[in-house]
GROMACS .gro file of C-alpha atoms in nm:
model
   90
    1MET     CA    1  -6.771  -6.578   9.111
    2GLY     CA    2  -6.701  -6.222   8.996
    3ASN     CA    3  -6.851  -6.291   8.654
    4ILE     CA    4  -7.175  -6.415   8.808
    5ILE     CA    5  -7.205  -6.102   9.019
    6ALA     CA    6  -7.131  -5.887   8.712
    7TRP     CA    7  -7.399  -6.074   8.514
    8VAL     CA    8  -7.656  -6.020   8.790
    9ILE     CA    9  -7.574  -5.650   8.816
   10LEU     CA   10  -7.574  -5.608   8.438
   11GLY     CA   11  -7.898  -5.808   8.419
   12LEU     CA   12  -8.064  -5.589   8.680
   13ILE     CA   13  -7.959  -5.270   8.502
   14ALA     CA   14  -8.046  -5.393   8.152
   15GLY     CA   15  -8.372  -5.559   8.260
   16ALA     CA   16  -8.492  -5.251   8.448
   17ILE     CA   17  -8.413  -5.017   8.160
   18ALA     CA   18  -8.568  -5.254   7.904
   19LYS     CA   19  -8.886  -5.286   8.113
   20ALA     CA   20  -8.904  -4.907   8.138
   21ILE     CA   21  -8.861  -4.867   7.761
   22TYR     CA   22  -9.090  -5.151   7.648
   23PRO     CA   23  -9.455  -5.041   7.619
   24GLY     CA   24  -9.721  -5.211   7.828
   25ALA     CA   25  -9.706  -5.399   8.155
   26GLN     CA   26  -9.473  -5.698   8.170
   27GLY     CA   27  -9.536  -5.799   8.531
   28GLY     CA   28  -9.286  -5.987   8.740
   29GLY     CA   29  -9.071  -5.860   9.019
   30ILE     CA   30  -8.704  -5.798   9.071
   31LEU     CA   31  -8.611  -6.161   9.000
   32ALA     CA   32  -8.795  -6.157   8.665
   33THR     CA   33  -8.619  -5.831   8.580
   34ILE     CA   34  -8.278  -5.980   8.657
   35VAL     CA   35  -8.352  -6.300   8.463
   36LEU     CA   36  -8.478  -6.107   8.159
   37GLY     CA   37  -8.172  -5.883   8.178
   38VAL     CA   38  -7.927  -6.175   8.202
   39VAL     CA   39  -8.105  -6.359   7.919
   40GLY     CA   40  -8.101  -6.032   7.727
   41SER     CA   41  -7.730  -5.995   7.789
   42PHE     CA   42  -7.665  -6.336   7.634
   43LEU     CA   43  -7.912  -6.273   7.352
   44GLY     CA   44  -7.764  -5.932   7.280
   45GLY     CA   45  -7.411  -6.069   7.292
   46MET     CA   46  -7.500  -6.351   7.053
   47LEU     CA   47  -7.677  -6.116   6.810
   48PHE     CA   48  -7.396  -5.861   6.826
   49THR     CA   49  -7.136  -6.132   6.759
   50LEU     CA   50  -7.349  -6.276   6.477
   51PHE     CA   51  -7.380  -5.938   6.304
   52GLN     CA   52  -7.015  -5.852   6.363
   53THR     CA   53  -6.847  -6.181   6.268
   54GLY     CA   54  -7.116  -6.388   6.098
   55LYS     CA   55  -7.072  -6.664   6.358
   56PHE     CA   56  -7.338  -6.782   6.603
   57VAL     CA   57  -7.154  -6.809   6.936
   58LEU     CA   58  -7.283  -6.815   7.294
   59VAL     CA   59  -7.133  -6.500   7.443
   60GLY     CA   60  -7.197  -6.331   7.776
   61SER     CA   61  -7.069  -5.997   7.891
   62ASN     CA   62  -6.762  -6.008   8.116
   63ALA     CA   63  -6.763  -5.641   8.209
   64ILE     CA   64  -7.005  -5.369   8.300
   65ASN     CA   65  -6.949  -5.082   8.060
   66ILE     CA   66  -7.166  -4.865   7.836
   67PRO     CA   67  -7.144  -5.084   7.521
   68SER     CA   68  -7.226  -5.401   7.714
   69ILE     CA   69  -7.521  -5.229   7.885
   70ILE     CA   70  -7.655  -5.109   7.548
   71VAL     CA   71  -7.620  -5.457   7.395
   72ALA     CA   72  -7.780  -5.614   7.704
   73ILE     CA   73  -8.072  -5.368   7.690
   74ILE     CA   74  -8.134  -5.450   7.324
   75GLY     CA   75  -8.116  -5.820   7.407
   76ALA     CA   76  -8.353  -5.773   7.703
   77LEU     CA   77  -8.600  -5.591   7.478
   78VAL     CA   78  -8.589  -5.890   7.241
   79ALA     CA   79  -8.632  -6.127   7.537
   80ILE     CA   80  -8.935  -5.929   7.663
   81TRP     CA   81  -9.086  -5.934   7.315
   82LEU     CA   82  -9.030  -6.310   7.281
   83TRP     CA   83  -9.172  -6.371   7.631
   84GLY     CA   84  -9.482  -6.172   7.531
   85LEU     CA   85  -9.524  -6.384   7.219
   86ILE     CA   86  -9.496  -6.706   7.420
   87ASN     CA   87  -9.745  -6.587   7.682
   88ARG     CA   88  -9.998  -6.474   7.422
   89ALA     CA   89  -9.980  -6.807   7.240
   90SER     CA   90 -10.065  -7.011   7.552
   0.00000   0.00000   0.00000
């Protein structure tokens, strides 16, 4: 249960910062921000692990610290960019 709460808090922080950094309007409310942040946390963790070890592994952050927030923000930026591509295509 603690990991889920940590993921939601990390997702909220990462999603809010990523939405503030990313140019243009993304829309969505607090729930969309949390979801993008949590997805970004997993995306960032997977990309970080891939670049570090060369293995593609599903990894989520277990702690809220500066490195995990930075990785989650980068992942959330990628998630926002991908979401924009999907919305433009449809």
